[in-house]
Amino acid sequence: MTSHKLPIAVGMPLAVVAGLGIAAQGRINGALGARLDDGLAAALVSFGTGLVVIIAASLLLPSGRRGLRSMLPALRAKKFPRWYIAAGAIGAFFVLAQGLTVSIIGIALFTVAVVTGQSLSGLLVDRIGISPAGKRAITPIRVISAALTIAAVIWAVSPRFAKADDIAHWLLPVLLPLAAGFLMSFQQAMNATQTMHYGTPLTATLLNFVAGTLVLVIAWLVKVGVSGLGKALPTEWWYYLGGAIGCLFIGLSAWLVRGLGVLLTGLGTIGGQLLGSLMLDLIFPASGTVITVATWLGTLLTLMAMVLATLPWPRRIKG
């Protein structure tokens, strides 16, 4: 597999933009979940609307149609493991983890768990070399950047931590977002590999939404069988933007990994998530919003960690 050349000065700002999209989608889906009193239904609405958008884009855009024509030949030729097309199930697991645990551990601890898992797996995935960017050494500067990012995120969200509870109350629930964050880097690598062979991120994104929607439909049907239908869907149009935003950041991340690698893409999106959350809290503050000096300085430190990871370092890998 080969990577396309992408200057860091171009790629990292785009990764931040993808992170801004994640923050915006999280706020929209969170509001929809609260409105429906059902996080699973909100996740299904998000994936379902995103699936409609990406199907339309794949059929209307020339690159999307070319990608669809390339999909079956790539699968028949086994140019990559066929189970890569199930990468969207990881996205479904992420939103399920969010719906199941945020009410227990809070959004702050959820964010820290996801970032920790994503930073650690970014190093691992790059070292294994399963993305088109190939193997990238676990150098001291990359380890320091990942550790600094985790510390910075903890600092930035620390004002949102509720009063300390019994550790047994949140220890087990926090493992779900930790696992979801850890799997996100693998999802990005799998999407990037598919993008390379399809020739467009549109087709990889489409398969993500197909797989994720199927998983969520099954989970929702089980829930309906147990507890029945929930509240009616709202009529406000903005509740349904989450899926379209998801199409943008999944496709953009799949394209960026080919040139930046998984770790740098992940650090950029983490920085974008914090910046996006801060902007949303300033412009559209949610209930319980807390912004302190730690919020600003933690966000700044995250961006510094992102820059640190881009500094030149020997790339040769032995073995």
PDB file of C-alpha atoms in Angstrom:
ATOM      1  CA  MET A   1       0.000   0.000   0.000  1.00  0.00           C
ATOM      2  CA  THR A   2       1.217   3.508  -0.721  1.00  0.00           C
ATOM      3  CA  SER A   3       0.218   6.855   0.682  1.00  0.00           C
ATOM      4  CA  HIS A   4      -0.452  10.053  -1.223  1.00  0.00           C
ATOM      5  CA  LYS A   5       1.615  13.082  -0.405  1.00  0.00           C
ATOM      6  CA  LEU A   6      -0.158  15.593   1.824  1.00  0.00           C
ATOM      7  CA  PRO A   7       1.672  18.526   3.437  1.00  0.00           C
ATOM      8  CA  ILE A   8       1.192  18.589   7.201  1.00  0.00           C
ATOM      9  CA  ALA A   9       0.375  22.310   6.975  1.00  0.00           C
ATOM     10  CA  VAL A  10      -2.659  21.351   4.872  1.00  0.00           C
ATOM     11  CA  GLY A  11      -3.600  18.031   6.444  1.00  0.00           C
ATOM     12  CA  MET A  12      -3.598  18.997  10.113  1.00  0.00           C
ATOM     13  CA  PRO A  13      -6.006  21.954   9.730  1.00  0.00           C
ATOM     14  CA  LEU A  14      -8.334  19.640   7.771  1.00  0.00           C
ATOM     15  CA  ALA A  15      -8.129  17.092  10.597  1.00  0.00           C
ATOM     16  CA  VAL A  16      -9.138  19.878  13.002  1.00  0.00           C
ATOM     17  CA  VAL A  17     -12.116  20.633  10.731  1.00  0.00           C
ATOM     18  CA  ALA A  18     -13.123  16.959  10.938  1.00  0.00           C
ATOM     19  CA  GLY A  19     -12.930  17.238  14.733  1.00  0.00           C
ATOM     20  CA  LEU A  20     -15.158  20.320  14.655  1.00  0.00           C
ATOM     21  CA  GLY A  21     -17.711  18.183  12.822  1.00  0.00           C
ATOM     22  CA  ILE A  22     -17.541  15.489  15.507  1.00  0.00           C
ATOM     23  CA  ALA A  23     -18.227  18.111  18.187  1.00  0.00           C
ATOM     24  CA  ALA A  24     -21.176  19.549  16.259  1.00  0.00           C
ATOM     25  CA  GLN A  25     -22.637  16.109  15.604  1.00  0.00           C
ATOM     26  CA  GLY A  26     -22.259  15.183  19.254  1.00  0.00           C
ATOM     27  CA  ARG A  27     -24.179  18.270  20.362  1.00  0.00           C
ATOM     28  CA  ILE A  28     -26.990  17.632  17.844  1.00  0.00           C
ATOM     29  CA  ASN A  29     -27.305  13.925  18.638  1.00  0.00           C
ATOM     30  CA  GLY A  30     -27.167  14.656  22.351  1.00  0.00           C
ATOM     31  CA  ALA A  31     -30.016  17.149  22.030  1.00  0.00           C
ATOM     32  CA  LEU A  32     -32.046  14.677  19.959  1.00  0.00           C
ATOM     33  CA  GLY A  33     -31.410  11.915  22.488  1.00  0.00           C
ATOM     34  CA  ALA A  34     -32.612  14.169  25.288  1.00  0.00           C
ATOM     35  CA  ARG A  35     -35.692  15.177  23.276  1.00  0.00           C
ATOM     36  CA  LEU A  36     -36.585  11.529  22.577  1.00  0.00           C
ATOM     37  CA  ASP A  37     -35.342  10.293  25.956  1.00  0.00           C
ATOM     38  CA  ASP A  38     -33.693   7.532  23.906  1.00  0.00           C
ATOM     39  CA  GLY A  39     -30.009   7.653  22.936  1.00  0.00           C
ATOM     40  CA  LEU A  40     -30.305   4.549  20.755  1.00  0.00           C
ATOM     41  CA  ALA A  41     -33.136   6.028  18.691  1.00  0.00           C
ATOM     42  CA  ALA A  42     -31.136   9.251  18.275  1.00  0.00           C
ATOM     43  CA  ALA A  43     -28.120   7.280  17.025  1.00  0.00           C
ATOM     44  CA  LEU A  44     -30.325   5.385  14.560  1.00  0.00           C
ATOM     45  CA  VAL A  45     -31.815   8.645  13.251  1.00  0.00           C
ATOM     46  CA  SER A  46     -28.297  10.044  12.799  1.00  0.00           C
ATOM     47  CA  PHE A  47     -27.034   6.982  10.931  1.00  0.00           C
ATOM     48  CA  GLY A  48     -30.243   6.664   8.932  1.00  0.00           C
ATOM     49  CA  THR A  49     -30.226  10.262   7.688  1.00  0.00           C
ATOM     50  CA  GLY A  50     -26.496  10.019   6.992  1.00  0.00           C
ATOM     51  CA  LEU A  51     -27.123   6.886   4.928  1.00  0.00           C
ATOM     52  CA  VAL A  52     -29.691   8.732   2.803  1.00  0.00           C
ATOM     53  CA  VAL A  53     -27.257  11.611   2.224  1.00  0.00           C
ATOM     54  CA  ILE A  54     -24.309   9.406   1.276  1.00  0.00           C
ATOM     55  CA  ILE A  55     -26.444   7.242  -1.034  1.00  0.00           C
ATOM     56  CA  ALA A  56     -27.588  10.377  -2.875  1.00  0.00           C
ATOM     57  CA  ALA A  57     -24.012  11.689  -3.115  1.00  0.00           C
ATOM     58  CA  SER A  58     -22.723   8.329  -4.357  1.00  0.00           C
ATOM     59  CA  LEU A  59     -25.342   8.209  -7.122  1.00  0.00           C
ATOM     60  CA  LEU A  60     -25.234  11.866  -8.173  1.00  0.00           C
ATOM     61  CA  LEU A  61     -21.489  12.561  -8.135  1.00  0.00           C
ATOM     62  CA  PRO A  62     -19.245  11.077 -10.875  1.00  0.00           C
ATOM     63  CA  SER A  63     -16.600  10.082  -8.306  1.00  0.00           C
ATOM     64  CA  GLY A  64     -19.269   8.314  -6.261  1.00  0.00           C
ATOM     65  CA  ARG A  65     -20.450   6.295  -9.264  1.00  0.00           C
ATOM     66  CA  ARG A  66     -16.854   5.378 -10.133  1.00  0.00           C
ATOM     67  CA  GLY A  67     -16.332   4.234  -6.557  1.00  0.00           C
ATOM     68  CA  LEU A  68     -19.427   2.031  -6.683  1.00  0.00           C
ATOM     69  CA  ARG A  69     -18.186   0.435  -9.913  1.00  0.00           C
ATOM     70  CA  SER A  70     -14.795  -0.202  -8.277  1.00  0.00           C
ATOM     71  CA  MET A  71     -16.208  -1.746  -5.116  1.00  0.00           C
ATOM     72  CA  LEU A  72     -17.106  -5.268  -6.295  1.00  0.00           C
ATOM     73  CA  PRO A  73     -13.906  -5.770  -8.357  1.00  0.00           C
ATOM     74  CA  ALA A  74     -11.837  -4.712  -5.333  1.00  0.00           C
ATOM     75  CA  LEU A  75     -13.697  -7.162  -3.101  1.00  0.00           C
ATOM     76  CA  ARG A  76     -13.443 -10.005  -5.615  1.00  0.00           C
ATOM     77  CA  ALA A  77      -9.708  -9.400  -6.037  1.00  0.00           C
ATOM     78  CA  LYS A  78      -9.275  -9.441  -2.241  1.00  0.00           C
ATOM     79  CA  LYS A  79      -7.199  -6.271  -2.367  1.00  0.00           C
ATOM     80  CA  PHE A  80      -7.910  -5.873   1.357  1.00  0.00           C
ATOM     81  CA  PRO A  81      -9.573  -8.092   3.997  1.00  0.00           C
ATOM     82  CA  ARG A  82     -13.283  -8.208   3.220  1.00  0.00           C
ATOM     83  CA  TRP A  83     -14.250  -7.616   6.830  1.00  0.00           C
ATOM     84  CA  TYR A  84     -12.963  -4.045   6.419  1.00  0.00           C
ATOM     85  CA  ILE A  85     -16.385  -3.223   4.944  1.00  0.00           C
ATOM     86  CA  ALA A  86     -17.823  -3.710   8.445  1.00  0.00           C
ATOM     87  CA  ALA A  87     -15.817  -0.733   9.773  1.00  0.00           C
ATOM     88  CA  GLY A  88     -19.080   1.147  10.271  1.00  0.00           C
ATOM     89  CA  ALA A  89     -19.973  -1.243  13.080  1.00  0.00           C
ATOM     90  CA  ILE A  90     -17.265   0.504  15.121  1.00  0.00           C
ATOM     91  CA  GLY A  91     -19.071   3.793  14.611  1.00  0.00           C
ATOM     92  CA  ALA A  92     -22.295   2.174  15.748  1.00  0.00           C
ATOM     93  CA  PHE A  93     -20.508   0.835  18.829  1.00  0.00           C
ATOM     94  CA  PHE A  94     -19.248   4.358  19.568  1.00  0.00           C
ATOM     95  CA  VAL A  95     -22.702   5.945  19.555  1.00  0.00           C
ATOM     96  CA  LEU A  96     -24.110   3.042  21.547  1.00  0.00           C
ATOM     97  CA  ALA A  97     -21.355   3.503  24.139  1.00  0.00           C
ATOM     98  CA  GLN A  98     -22.266   7.182  24.276  1.00  0.00           C
ATOM     99  CA  GLY A  99     -25.952   6.463  24.790  1.00  0.00           C
ATOM    100  CA  LEU A 100     -25.310   3.829  27.436  1.00  0.00           C
ATOM    101  CA  THR A 101     -22.639   5.528  29.548  1.00  0.00           C
ATOM    102  CA  VAL A 102     -22.815   9.326  29.351  1.00  0.00           C
ATOM    103  CA  SER A 103     -25.736   9.456  31.759  1.00  0.00           C
ATOM    104  CA  ILE A 104     -23.711   7.356  34.227  1.00  0.00           C
ATOM    105  CA  ILE A 105     -20.164   8.749  33.989  1.00  0.00           C
ATOM    106  CA  GLY A 106     -20.810  12.187  32.460  1.00  0.00           C
ATOM    107  CA  ILE A 107     -19.576  13.713  29.189  1.00  0.00           C
ATOM    108  CA  ALA A 108     -16.241  14.777  30.707  1.00  0.00           C
ATOM    109  CA  LEU A 109     -15.144  11.298  31.753  1.00  0.00           C
ATOM    110  CA  PHE A 110     -16.555   9.894  28.504  1.00  0.00           C
ATOM    111  CA  THR A 111     -14.362  12.300  26.503  1.00  0.00           C
ATOM    112  CA  VAL A 112     -11.243  11.443  28.495  1.00  0.00           C
ATOM    113  CA  ALA A 113     -11.842   7.700  28.014  1.00  0.00           C
ATOM    114  CA  VAL A 114     -12.349   8.056  24.251  1.00  0.00           C
ATOM    115  CA  VAL A 115      -9.284  10.265  23.781  1.00  0.00           C
ATOM    116  CA  THR A 116      -7.123   7.914  25.845  1.00  0.00           C
ATOM    117  CA  GLY A 117      -8.168   4.905  23.788  1.00  0.00           C
ATOM    118  CA  GLN A 118      -7.793   6.744  20.480  1.00  0.00           C
ATOM    119  CA  SER A 119      -4.336   8.123  21.308  1.00  0.00           C
ATOM    120  CA  LEU A 120      -2.990   4.730  22.370  1.00  0.00           C
ATOM    121  CA  SER A 121      -4.385   2.865  19.371  1.00  0.00           C
ATOM    122  CA  GLY A 122      -3.163   5.584  16.995  1.00  0.00           C
ATOM    123  CA  LEU A 123       0.403   4.708  17.979  1.00  0.00           C
ATOM    124  CA  LEU A 124      -0.298   0.979  17.609  1.00  0.00           C
ATOM    125  CA  VAL A 125      -2.063   1.169  14.250  1.00  0.00           C
ATOM    126  CA  ASP A 126       0.693   3.334  12.774  1.00  0.00           C
ATOM    127  CA  ARG A 127       3.369   0.948  14.055  1.00  0.00           C
ATOM    128  CA  ILE A 128       1.585  -2.113  12.642  1.00  0.00           C
ATOM    129  CA  GLY A 129       1.118  -0.289   9.344  1.00  0.00           C
ATOM    130  CA  ILE A 130      -2.412  -1.395   8.448  1.00  0.00           C
ATOM    131  CA  SER A 131      -3.300   1.964   6.873  1.00  0.00           C
ATOM    132  CA  PRO A 132      -2.139   3.099   3.400  1.00  0.00           C
ATOM    133  CA  ALA A 133       0.320   5.442   5.142  1.00  0.00           C
ATOM    134  CA  GLY A 134       2.382   2.346   6.015  1.00  0.00           C
ATOM    135  CA  LYS A 135       4.470   1.735   9.118  1.00  0.00           C
ATOM    136  CA  ARG A 136       5.413   4.709  11.246  1.00  0.00           C
ATOM    137  CA  ALA A 137       7.869   4.389  14.100  1.00  0.00           C
ATOM    138  CA  ILE A 138       6.800   4.786  17.730  1.00  0.00           C
ATOM    139  CA  THR A 139       9.320   7.551  18.385  1.00  0.00           C
ATOM    140  CA  PRO A 140       9.718   9.372  21.707  1.00  0.00           C
ATOM    141  CA  ILE A 141       8.214  12.542  20.241  1.00  0.00           C
ATOM    142  CA  ARG A 142       5.063  10.668  19.140  1.00  0.00           C
ATOM    143  CA  VAL A 143       4.669   8.979  22.530  1.00  0.00           C
ATOM    144  CA  ILE A 144       5.127  12.309  24.313  1.00  0.00           C
ATOM    145  CA  SER A 145       2.572  13.953  22.001  1.00  0.00           C
ATOM    146  CA  ALA A 146      -0.023  11.240  22.677  1.00  0.00           C
ATOM    147  CA  ALA A 147       0.561  11.395  26.454  1.00  0.00           C
ATOM    148  CA  LEU A 148       0.438  15.205  26.407  1.00  0.00           C
ATOM    149  CA  THR A 149      -2.837  15.102  24.483  1.00  0.00           C
ATOM    150  CA  ILE A 150      -4.433  12.818  27.078  1.00  0.00           C
ATOM    151  CA  ALA A 151      -3.233  15.076  29.917  1.00  0.00           C
ATOM    152  CA  ALA A 152      -4.424  18.200  28.102  1.00  0.00           C
ATOM    153  CA  VAL A 153      -7.904  16.809  27.475  1.00  0.00           C
ATOM    154  CA  ILE A 154      -8.219  15.802  31.137  1.00  0.00           C
ATOM    155  CA  TRP A 155      -7.234  19.351  32.104  1.00  0.00           C
ATOM    156  CA  ALA A 156      -9.610  20.975  29.599  1.00  0.00           C
ATOM    157  CA  VAL A 157     -12.656  18.982  30.710  1.00  0.00           C
ATOM    158  CA  SER A 158     -11.775  18.916  34.425  1.00  0.00           C
ATOM    159  CA  PRO A 159     -14.219  21.760  35.289  1.00  0.00           C
ATOM    160  CA  ARG A 160     -17.055  19.529  34.059  1.00  0.00           C
ATOM    161  CA  PHE A 161     -16.298  16.634  36.366  1.00  0.00           C
ATOM    162  CA  ALA A 162     -19.039  16.115  38.892  1.00  0.00           C
ATOM    163  CA  LYS A 163     -18.253  15.547  42.533  1.00  0.00           C
ATOM    164  CA  ALA A 164     -16.246  12.396  43.060  1.00  0.00           C
ATOM    165  CA  ASP A 165     -18.394   9.294  43.284  1.00  0.00           C
ATOM    166  CA  ASP A 166     -17.552   5.810  44.425  1.00  0.00           C
ATOM    167  CA  ILE A 167     -15.014   4.503  41.878  1.00  0.00           C
ATOM    168  CA  ALA A 168     -17.028   1.283  41.519  1.00  0.00           C
ATOM    169  CA  HIS A 169     -19.904   3.373  40.127  1.00  0.00           C
ATOM    170  CA  TRP A 170     -18.015   4.411  36.983  1.00  0.00           C
ATOM    171  CA  LEU A 171     -15.101   1.983  36.651  1.00  0.00           C
ATOM    172  CA  LEU A 172     -16.954  -0.607  34.554  1.00  0.00           C
ATOM    173  CA  PRO A 173     -19.013   1.873  32.442  1.00  0.00           C
ATOM    174  CA  VAL A 174     -15.857   3.800  31.497  1.00  0.00           C
ATOM    175  CA  LEU A 175     -14.473   0.695  29.785  1.00  0.00           C
ATOM    176  CA  LEU A 176     -17.049   1.052  26.969  1.00  0.00           C
ATOM    177  CA  PRO A 177     -15.925   4.508  25.723  1.00  0.00           C
ATOM    178  CA  LEU A 178     -12.304   3.480  26.302  1.00  0.00           C
ATOM    179  CA  ALA A 179     -12.835   0.502  23.965  1.00  0.00           C
ATOM    180  CA  ALA A 180     -14.785   2.644  21.479  1.00  0.00           C
ATOM    181  CA  GLY A 181     -11.961   5.181  21.343  1.00  0.00           C
ATOM    182  CA  PHE A 182      -9.368   2.434  20.949  1.00  0.00           C
ATOM    183  CA  LEU A 183     -11.280   0.970  17.981  1.00  0.00           C
ATOM    184  CA  MET A 184     -11.677   4.347  16.245  1.00  0.00           C
ATOM    185  CA  SER A 185      -8.082   4.312  14.967  1.00  0.00           C
ATOM    186  CA  PHE A 186      -8.634   0.885  13.413  1.00  0.00           C
ATOM    187  CA  GLN A 187     -11.812   2.175  11.788  1.00  0.00           C
ATOM    188  CA  GLN A 188      -9.926   5.115  10.285  1.00  0.00           C
ATOM    189  CA  ALA A 189      -7.210   2.801   8.924  1.00  0.00           C
ATOM    190  CA  MET A 190      -9.774   0.413   7.447  1.00  0.00           C
ATOM    191  CA  ASN A 191     -11.655   3.298   5.813  1.00  0.00           C
ATOM    192  CA  ALA A 192      -8.442   4.760   4.403  1.00  0.00           C
ATOM    193  CA  THR A 193      -7.486   1.397   2.884  1.00  0.00           C
ATOM    194  CA  GLN A 194     -10.883   1.081   1.212  1.00  0.00           C
ATOM    195  CA  THR A 195     -10.675   4.674  -0.024  1.00  0.00           C
ATOM    196  CA  MET A 196      -7.380   3.921  -1.751  1.00  0.00           C
ATOM    197  CA  HIS A 197      -8.837   0.965  -3.662  1.00  0.00           C
ATOM    198  CA  TYR A 198     -12.199   2.549  -4.479  1.00  0.00           C
ATOM    199  CA  GLY A 199     -10.567   5.805  -5.541  1.00  0.00           C
ATOM    200  CA  THR A 200     -12.904   7.922  -3.401  1.00  0.00           C
ATOM    201  CA  PRO A 201     -13.849   8.254   0.277  1.00  0.00           C
ATOM    202  CA  LEU A 202     -17.524   8.367  -0.759  1.00  0.00           C
ATOM    203  CA  THR A 203     -17.784   4.602  -1.204  1.00  0.00           C
ATOM    204  CA  ALA A 204     -15.963   3.817   2.047  1.00  0.00           C
ATOM    205  CA  THR A 205     -18.265   6.252   3.844  1.00  0.00           C
ATOM    206  CA  LEU A 206     -21.317   4.659   2.248  1.00  0.00           C
ATOM    207  CA  LEU A 207     -20.297   1.202   3.484  1.00  0.00           C
ATOM    208  CA  ASN A 208     -19.689   2.666   6.953  1.00  0.00           C
ATOM    209  CA  PHE A 209     -23.227   3.969   7.137  1.00  0.00           C
ATOM    210  CA  VAL A 210     -24.709   0.753   5.762  1.00  0.00           C
ATOM    211  CA  ALA A 211     -22.921  -1.395   8.360  1.00  0.00           C
ATOM    212  CA  GLY A 212     -23.564   1.017  11.226  1.00  0.00           C
ATOM    213  CA  THR A 213     -27.236   1.428  10.381  1.00  0.00           C
ATOM    214  CA  LEU A 214     -27.748  -2.339  10.223  1.00  0.00           C
ATOM    215  CA  VAL A 215     -26.207  -2.790  13.675  1.00  0.00           C
ATOM    216  CA  LEU A 216     -28.332  -0.020  15.154  1.00  0.00           C
ATOM    217  CA  VAL A 217     -31.540  -1.258  13.505  1.00  0.00           C
ATOM    218  CA  ILE A 218     -31.034  -4.683  15.067  1.00  0.00           C
ATOM    219  CA  ALA A 219     -30.336  -3.141  18.490  1.00  0.00           C
ATOM    220  CA  TRP A 220     -33.350  -0.817  18.189  1.00  0.00           C
ATOM    221  CA  LEU A 221     -35.695  -3.655  17.200  1.00  0.00           C
ATOM    222  CA  VAL A 222     -34.588  -5.600  20.267  1.00  0.00           C
ATOM    223  CA  LYS A 223     -35.241  -2.534  22.413  1.00  0.00           C
ATOM    224  CA  VAL A 224     -38.696  -1.999  20.882  1.00  0.00           C
ATOM    225  CA  GLY A 225     -39.521  -5.637  21.533  1.00  0.00           C
ATOM    226  CA  VAL A 226     -38.634  -5.176  25.191  1.00  0.00           C
ATOM    227  CA  SER A 227     -39.921  -1.682  26.000  1.00  0.00           C
ATOM    228  CA  GLY A 228     -42.028  -0.609  23.017  1.00  0.00           C
ATOM    229  CA  LEU A 229     -41.867   2.489  20.822  1.00  0.00           C
ATOM    230  CA  GLY A 230     -40.685   5.713  22.369  1.00  0.00           C
ATOM    231  CA  LYS A 231     -41.585   9.346  21.748  1.00  0.00           C
ATOM    232  CA  ALA A 232     -42.470  10.777  18.338  1.00  0.00           C
ATOM    233  CA  LEU A 233     -39.704  12.381  16.276  1.00  0.00           C
ATOM    234  CA  PRO A 234     -39.389  16.177  16.533  1.00  0.00           C
ATOM    235  CA  THR A 235     -40.306  18.455  13.624  1.00  0.00           C
ATOM    236  CA  GLU A 236     -37.353  20.880  13.951  1.00  0.00           C
ATOM    237  CA  TRP A 237     -35.054  20.379  10.927  1.00  0.00           C
ATOM    238  CA  TRP A 238     -31.742  20.890  12.710  1.00  0.00           C
ATOM    239  CA  TYR A 239     -32.166  17.680  14.748  1.00  0.00           C
ATOM    240  CA  TYR A 240     -31.497  15.778  11.515  1.00  0.00           C
ATOM    241  CA  LEU A 241     -28.156  17.369  10.553  1.00  0.00           C
ATOM    242  CA  GLY A 242     -26.036  14.906  12.541  1.00  0.00           C
ATOM    243  CA  GLY A 243     -25.980  12.273   9.813  1.00  0.00           C
ATOM    244  CA  ALA A 244     -24.875  14.691   7.077  1.00  0.00           C
ATOM    245  CA  ILE A 245     -22.102  16.031   9.326  1.00  0.00           C
ATOM    246  CA  GLY A 246     -21.053  12.439  10.019  1.00  0.00           C
ATOM    247  CA  CYS A 247     -20.691  11.815   6.279  1.00  0.00           C
ATOM    248  CA  LEU A 248     -18.307  14.759   6.024  1.00  0.00           C
ATOM    249  CA  PHE A 249     -15.977  13.886   8.890  1.00  0.00           C
ATOM    250  CA  ILE A 250     -15.880  10.133   8.187  1.00  0.00           C
ATOM    251  CA  GLY A 251     -15.020  10.735   4.533  1.00  0.00           C
ATOM    252  CA  LEU A 252     -12.506  13.453   5.354  1.00  0.00           C
ATOM    253  CA  SER A 253     -10.794  11.322   8.006  1.00  0.00           C
ATOM    254  CA  ALA A 254     -10.554   8.359   5.603  1.00  0.00           C
ATOM    255  CA  TRP A 255      -8.823  10.595   3.051  1.00  0.00           C
ATOM    256  CA  LEU A 256      -6.497  12.236   5.586  1.00  0.00           C
ATOM    257  CA  VAL A 257      -5.180   8.980   7.088  1.00  0.00           C
ATOM    258  CA  ARG A 258      -3.581   8.090   3.748  1.00  0.00           C
ATOM    259  CA  GLY A 259      -1.318  11.137   3.931  1.00  0.00           C
ATOM    260  CA  LEU A 260      -0.957  11.861   7.657  1.00  0.00           C
ATOM    261  CA  GLY A 261      -1.175   8.431   9.274  1.00  0.00           C
ATOM    262  CA  VAL A 262      -3.612   7.428  11.984  1.00  0.00           C
ATOM    263  CA  LEU A 263      -1.952   9.122  14.967  1.00  0.00           C
ATOM    264  CA  LEU A 264      -1.646  12.614  13.430  1.00  0.00           C
ATOM    265  CA  THR A 265      -5.181  12.423  12.024  1.00  0.00           C
ATOM    266  CA  GLY A 266      -6.451  11.375  15.442  1.00  0.00           C
ATOM    267  CA  LEU A 267      -4.595  14.155  17.268  1.00  0.00           C
ATOM    268  CA  GLY A 268      -5.937  16.713  14.798  1.00  0.00           C
ATOM    269  CA  THR A 269      -9.517  15.561  15.225  1.00  0.00           C
ATOM    270  CA  ILE A 270      -9.119  15.567  19.016  1.00  0.00           C
ATOM    271  CA  GLY A 271      -7.953  19.188  18.849  1.00  0.00           C
ATOM    272  CA  GLY A 272     -10.922  20.004  16.645  1.00  0.00           C
ATOM    273  CA  GLN A 273     -13.328  18.336  19.058  1.00  0.00           C
ATOM    274  CA  LEU A 274     -12.096  20.445  21.964  1.00  0.00           C
ATOM    275  CA  LEU A 275     -12.153  23.656  19.915  1.00  0.00           C
ATOM    276  CA  GLY A 276     -15.624  22.827  18.607  1.00  0.00           C
ATOM    277  CA  SER A 277     -16.951  22.029  22.065  1.00  0.00           C
ATOM    278  CA  LEU A 278     -15.512  25.279  23.406  1.00  0.00           C
ATOM    279  CA  MET A 279     -17.058  27.305  20.568  1.00  0.00           C
ATOM    280  CA  LEU A 280     -20.444  25.650  21.034  1.00  0.00           C
ATOM    281  CA  ASP A 281     -20.318  26.214  24.789  1.00  0.00           C
ATOM    282  CA  LEU A 282     -19.570  29.905  24.199  1.00  0.00           C
ATOM    283  CA  ILE A 283     -22.170  30.487  21.467  1.00  0.00           C
ATOM    284  CA  PHE A 284     -24.868  27.923  22.372  1.00  0.00           C
ATOM    285  CA  PRO A 285     -24.231  26.993  26.009  1.00  0.00           C
ATOM    286  CA  ALA A 286     -25.929  23.804  27.149  1.00  0.00           C
ATOM    287  CA  SER A 287     -27.274  23.174  30.607  1.00  0.00           C
ATOM    288  CA  GLY A 288     -24.455  22.717  33.101  1.00  0.00           C
ATOM    289  CA  THR A 289     -21.825  24.333  30.843  1.00  0.00           C
ATOM    290  CA  VAL A 290     -18.680  25.307  32.746  1.00  0.00           C
ATOM    291  CA  ILE A 291     -15.838  27.300  31.138  1.00  0.00           C
ATOM    292  CA  THR A 292     -12.819  28.182  33.274  1.00  0.00           C
ATOM    293  CA  VAL A 293      -9.142  29.001  32.814  1.00  0.00           C
ATOM    294  CA  ALA A 294      -8.457  25.245  32.818  1.00  0.00           C
ATOM    295  CA  THR A 295     -10.783  24.865  29.822  1.00  0.00           C
ATOM    296  CA  TRP A 296      -8.851  27.433  27.779  1.00  0.00           C
ATOM    297  CA  LEU A 297      -5.381  26.294  28.839  1.00  0.00           C
ATOM    298  CA  GLY A 298      -6.201  22.595  28.403  1.00  0.00           C
ATOM    299  CA  THR A 299      -7.441  23.271  24.867  1.00  0.00           C
ATOM    300  CA  LEU A 300      -4.291  25.293  24.108  1.00  0.00           C
ATOM    301  CA  LEU A 301      -2.100  22.479  25.458  1.00  0.00           C
ATOM    302  CA  THR A 302      -3.928  19.995  23.209  1.00  0.00           C
ATOM    303  CA  LEU A 303      -3.106  22.119  20.171  1.00  0.00           C
ATOM    304  CA  MET A 304       0.520  22.330  21.312  1.00  0.00           C
ATOM    305  CA  ALA A 305       0.654  18.530  21.569  1.00  0.00           C
ATOM    306  CA  MET A 306      -0.734  18.325  18.042  1.00  0.00           C
ATOM    307  CA  VAL A 307       2.020  20.635  16.749  1.00  0.00           C
ATOM    308  CA  LEU A 308       4.668  18.689  18.683  1.00  0.00           C
ATOM    309  CA  ALA A 309       3.644  15.487  16.926  1.00  0.00           C
ATOM    310  CA  THR A 310       4.330  17.086  13.530  1.00  0.00           C
ATOM    311  CA  LEU A 311       7.950  17.966  14.305  1.00  0.00           C
ATOM    312  CA  PRO A 312      10.577  16.166  12.171  1.00  0.00           C
ATOM    313  CA  TRP A 313      11.870  12.905  13.609  1.00  0.00           C
ATOM    314  CA  PRO A 314      13.712   9.899  12.155  1.00  0.00           C
ATOM    315  CA  ARG A 315      11.171   7.680  10.426  1.00  0.00           C
ATOM    316  CA  ARG A 316      13.189   4.590   9.628  1.00  0.00           C
ATOM    317  CA  ILE A 317      11.789   1.433  11.195  1.00  0.00           C
ATOM    318  CA  LYS A 318      13.867  -1.613  11.916  1.00  0.00           C
ATOM    319  CA  GLY A 319      12.180  -4.982  11.676  1.00  0.00           C
TER     320      GLY A 319
END
